[in-house]
PDB file of C-alpha atoms in Angstrom:
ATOM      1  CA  UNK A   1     -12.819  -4.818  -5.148  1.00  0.00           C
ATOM      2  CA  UNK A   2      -9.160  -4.240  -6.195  1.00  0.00           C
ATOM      3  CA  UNK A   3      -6.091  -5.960  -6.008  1.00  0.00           C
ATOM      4  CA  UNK A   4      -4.922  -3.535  -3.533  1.00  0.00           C
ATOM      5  CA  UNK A   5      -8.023  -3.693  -1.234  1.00  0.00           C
ATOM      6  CA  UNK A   6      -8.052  -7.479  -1.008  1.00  0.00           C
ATOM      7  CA  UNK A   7      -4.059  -7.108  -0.055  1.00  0.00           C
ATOM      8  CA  UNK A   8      -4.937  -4.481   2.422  1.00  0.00           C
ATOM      9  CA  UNK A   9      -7.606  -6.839   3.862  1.00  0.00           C
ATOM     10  CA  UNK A  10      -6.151  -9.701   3.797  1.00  0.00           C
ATOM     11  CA  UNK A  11      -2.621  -8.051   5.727  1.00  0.00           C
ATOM     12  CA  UNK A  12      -5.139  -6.898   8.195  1.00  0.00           C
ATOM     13  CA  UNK A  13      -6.509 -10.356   9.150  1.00  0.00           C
ATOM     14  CA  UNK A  14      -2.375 -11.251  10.296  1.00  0.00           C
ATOM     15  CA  UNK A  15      -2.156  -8.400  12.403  1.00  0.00           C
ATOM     16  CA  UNK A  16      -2.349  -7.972  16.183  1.00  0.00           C
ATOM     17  CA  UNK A  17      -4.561  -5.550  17.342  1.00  0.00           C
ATOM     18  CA  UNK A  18      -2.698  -2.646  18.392  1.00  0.00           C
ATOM     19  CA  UNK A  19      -1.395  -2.308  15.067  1.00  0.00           C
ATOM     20  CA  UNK A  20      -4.679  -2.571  13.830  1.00  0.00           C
ATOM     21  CA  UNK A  21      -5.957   0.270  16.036  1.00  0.00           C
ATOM     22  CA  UNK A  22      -2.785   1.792  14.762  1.00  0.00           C
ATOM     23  CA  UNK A  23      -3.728   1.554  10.930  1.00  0.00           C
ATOM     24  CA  UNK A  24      -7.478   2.730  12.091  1.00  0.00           C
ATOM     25  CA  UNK A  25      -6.505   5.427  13.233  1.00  0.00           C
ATOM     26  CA  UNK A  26      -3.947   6.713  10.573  1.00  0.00           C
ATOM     27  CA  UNK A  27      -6.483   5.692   8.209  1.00  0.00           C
ATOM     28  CA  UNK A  28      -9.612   7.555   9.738  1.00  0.00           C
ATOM     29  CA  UNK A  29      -6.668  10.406   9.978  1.00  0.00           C
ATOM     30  CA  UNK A  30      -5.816  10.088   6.294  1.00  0.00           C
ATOM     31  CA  UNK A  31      -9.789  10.204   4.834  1.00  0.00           C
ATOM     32  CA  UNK A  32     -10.588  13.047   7.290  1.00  0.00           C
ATOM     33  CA  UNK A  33      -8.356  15.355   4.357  1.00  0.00           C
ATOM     34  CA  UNK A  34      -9.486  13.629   1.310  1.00  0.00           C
ATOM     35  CA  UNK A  35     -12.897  13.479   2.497  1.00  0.00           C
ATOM     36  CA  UNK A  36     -12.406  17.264   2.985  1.00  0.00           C
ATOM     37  CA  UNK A  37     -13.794  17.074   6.600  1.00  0.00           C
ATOM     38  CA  UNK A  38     -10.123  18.379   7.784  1.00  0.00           C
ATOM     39  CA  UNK A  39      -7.865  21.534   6.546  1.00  0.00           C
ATOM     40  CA  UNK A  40      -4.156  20.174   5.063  1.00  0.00           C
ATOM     41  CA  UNK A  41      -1.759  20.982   7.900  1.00  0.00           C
ATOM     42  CA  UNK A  42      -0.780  24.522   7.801  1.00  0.00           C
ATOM     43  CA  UNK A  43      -3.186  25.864   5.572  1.00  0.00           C
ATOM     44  CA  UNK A  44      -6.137  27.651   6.062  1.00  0.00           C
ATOM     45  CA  UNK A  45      -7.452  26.469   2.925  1.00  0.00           C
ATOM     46  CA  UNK A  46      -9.073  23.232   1.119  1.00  0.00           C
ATOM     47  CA  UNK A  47      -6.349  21.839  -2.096  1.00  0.00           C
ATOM     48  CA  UNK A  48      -8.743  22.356  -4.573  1.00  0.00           C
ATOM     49  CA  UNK A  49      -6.706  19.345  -6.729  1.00  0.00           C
ATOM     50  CA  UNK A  50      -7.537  16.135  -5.636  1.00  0.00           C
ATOM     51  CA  UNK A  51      -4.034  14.252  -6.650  1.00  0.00           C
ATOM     52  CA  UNK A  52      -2.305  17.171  -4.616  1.00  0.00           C
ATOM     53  CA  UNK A  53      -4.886  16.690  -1.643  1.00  0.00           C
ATOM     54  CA  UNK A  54      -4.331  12.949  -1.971  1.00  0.00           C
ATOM     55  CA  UNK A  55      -0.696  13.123  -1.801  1.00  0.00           C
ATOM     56  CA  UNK A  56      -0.788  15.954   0.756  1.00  0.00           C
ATOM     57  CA  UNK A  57      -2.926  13.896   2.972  1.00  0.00           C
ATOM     58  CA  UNK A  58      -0.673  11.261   2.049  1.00  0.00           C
ATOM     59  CA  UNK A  59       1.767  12.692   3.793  1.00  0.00           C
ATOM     60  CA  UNK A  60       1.072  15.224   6.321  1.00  0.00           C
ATOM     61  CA  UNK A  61      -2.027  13.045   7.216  1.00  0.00           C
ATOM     62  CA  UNK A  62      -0.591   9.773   8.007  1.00  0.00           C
ATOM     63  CA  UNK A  63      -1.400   7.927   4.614  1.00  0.00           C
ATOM     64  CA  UNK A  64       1.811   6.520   4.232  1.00  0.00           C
ATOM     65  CA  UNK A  65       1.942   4.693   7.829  1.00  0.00           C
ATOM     66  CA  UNK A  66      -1.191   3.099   6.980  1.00  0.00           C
ATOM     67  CA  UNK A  67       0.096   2.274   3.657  1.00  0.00           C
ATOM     68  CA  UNK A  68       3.408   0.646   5.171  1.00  0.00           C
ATOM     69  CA  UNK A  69       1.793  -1.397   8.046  1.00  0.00           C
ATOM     70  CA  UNK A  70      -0.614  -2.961   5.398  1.00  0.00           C
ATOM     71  CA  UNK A  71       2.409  -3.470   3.144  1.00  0.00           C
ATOM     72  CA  UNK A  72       0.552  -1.588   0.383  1.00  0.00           C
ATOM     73  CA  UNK A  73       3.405  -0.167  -2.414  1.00  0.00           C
ATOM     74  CA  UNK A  74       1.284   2.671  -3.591  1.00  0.00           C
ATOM     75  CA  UNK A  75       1.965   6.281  -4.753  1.00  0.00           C
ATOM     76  CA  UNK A  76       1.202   9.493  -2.318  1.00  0.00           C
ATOM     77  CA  UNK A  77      -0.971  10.288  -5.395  1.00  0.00           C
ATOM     78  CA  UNK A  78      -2.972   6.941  -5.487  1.00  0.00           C
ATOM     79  CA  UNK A  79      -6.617   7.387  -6.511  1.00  0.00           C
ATOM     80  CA  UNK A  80      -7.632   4.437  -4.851  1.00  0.00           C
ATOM     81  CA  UNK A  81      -5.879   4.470  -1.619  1.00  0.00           C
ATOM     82  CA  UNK A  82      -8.905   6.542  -0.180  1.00  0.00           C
ATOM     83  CA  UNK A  83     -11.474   3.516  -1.088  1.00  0.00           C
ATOM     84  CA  UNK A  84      -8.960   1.074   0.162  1.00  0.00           C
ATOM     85  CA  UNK A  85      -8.788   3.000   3.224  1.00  0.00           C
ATOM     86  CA  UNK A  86     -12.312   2.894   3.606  1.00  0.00           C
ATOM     87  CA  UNK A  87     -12.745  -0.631   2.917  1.00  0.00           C
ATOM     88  CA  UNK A  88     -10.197  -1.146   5.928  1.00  0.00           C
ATOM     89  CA  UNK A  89     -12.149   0.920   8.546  1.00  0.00           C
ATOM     90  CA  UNK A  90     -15.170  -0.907   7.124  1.00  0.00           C
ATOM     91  CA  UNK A  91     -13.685  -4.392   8.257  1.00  0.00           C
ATOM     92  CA  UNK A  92     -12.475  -3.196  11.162  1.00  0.00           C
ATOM     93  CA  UNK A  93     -16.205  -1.783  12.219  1.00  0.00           C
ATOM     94  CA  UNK A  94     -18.629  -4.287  11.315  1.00  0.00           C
ATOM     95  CA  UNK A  95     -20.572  -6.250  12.937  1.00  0.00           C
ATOM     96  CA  UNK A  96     -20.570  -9.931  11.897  1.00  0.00           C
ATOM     97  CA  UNK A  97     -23.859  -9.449  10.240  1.00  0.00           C
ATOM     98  CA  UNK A  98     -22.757  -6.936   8.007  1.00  0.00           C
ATOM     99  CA  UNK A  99     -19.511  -9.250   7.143  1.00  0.00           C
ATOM    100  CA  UNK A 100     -22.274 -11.405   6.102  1.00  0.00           C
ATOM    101  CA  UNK A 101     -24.150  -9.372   3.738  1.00  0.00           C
ATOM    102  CA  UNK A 102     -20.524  -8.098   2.493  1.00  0.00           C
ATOM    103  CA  UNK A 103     -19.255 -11.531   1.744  1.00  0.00           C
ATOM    104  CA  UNK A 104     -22.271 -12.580   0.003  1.00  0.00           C
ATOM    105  CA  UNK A 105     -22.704  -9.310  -1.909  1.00  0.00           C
ATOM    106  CA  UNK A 106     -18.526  -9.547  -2.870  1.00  0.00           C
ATOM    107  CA  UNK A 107     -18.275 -13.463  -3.379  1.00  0.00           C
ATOM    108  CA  UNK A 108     -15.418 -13.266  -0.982  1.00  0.00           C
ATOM    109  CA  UNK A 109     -16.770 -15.130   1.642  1.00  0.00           C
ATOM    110  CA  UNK A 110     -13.713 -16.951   2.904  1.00  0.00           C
ATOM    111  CA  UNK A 111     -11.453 -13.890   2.923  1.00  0.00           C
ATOM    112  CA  UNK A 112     -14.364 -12.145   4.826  1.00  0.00           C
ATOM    113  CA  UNK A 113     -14.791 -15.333   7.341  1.00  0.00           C
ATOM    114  CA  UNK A 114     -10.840 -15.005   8.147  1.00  0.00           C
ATOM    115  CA  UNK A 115     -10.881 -11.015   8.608  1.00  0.00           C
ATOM    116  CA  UNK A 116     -14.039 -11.662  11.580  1.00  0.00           C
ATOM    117  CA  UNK A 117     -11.957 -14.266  13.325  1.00  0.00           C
ATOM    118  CA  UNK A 118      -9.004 -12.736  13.181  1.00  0.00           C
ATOM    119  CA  UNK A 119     -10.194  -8.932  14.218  1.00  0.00           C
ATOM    120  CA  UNK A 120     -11.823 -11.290  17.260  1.00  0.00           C
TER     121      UNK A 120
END
């Protein structure tokens, strides 16, 4: 796990939860392009680069709100935004069970303890 994913998940435990749903959303947004599920806006057309697609997602896809509401200071560019981003709709969607096996399997037990009670 990476500095930047324990700051996103650990901002996420202070939040209410409409800007959580808010951050979901822009996030599920944001992999929908990198993930290459979802054309960039305007084009008709994948970005075959994947620092362009990242920053163009970044951008056009609402990266950078995510980013901002979990106080993350990262570059349109950032190659691991996307896993952070995943990590963050994985906290947000689990059921305590799965925190569980995710604390145990991460030795962050404690951190994943305060992101169940405070998503609850």
């Amino acid at each position: 796990m990476t500095r930047q994913t324990r700051h996103a998940l650990t901002a996420l435990t202070r939040m209410t939860p409409a800007r959580r749903s808010v951050v979901q959303a822009a996030a599920v947004e944001y992999l929908s392009q990198v993930d290459r599920r979802r054309l960039p806006v305007g084009y008709d057309r994948a970005i075959g680069h994947d620092d362009d697609n990242r920053a163009d997602a970044f951008t056009m896809r609402r990266g950078n709100v995510m980013a901002r509401l979990l106080g993350l200071g990262v570059q349109p560019h950032d190659p691991d935004l996307p896993d952070t981003a995943r990590a963050v709709l994985a906290a947000i969607d689990t059921t305590p069970r799965e925190l569980t096996k995710l604390g145990e399997a991460s030795g962050q037990s404690l951190l994943v303890a305060a992101l169940w009670l405070a998503t609850k």
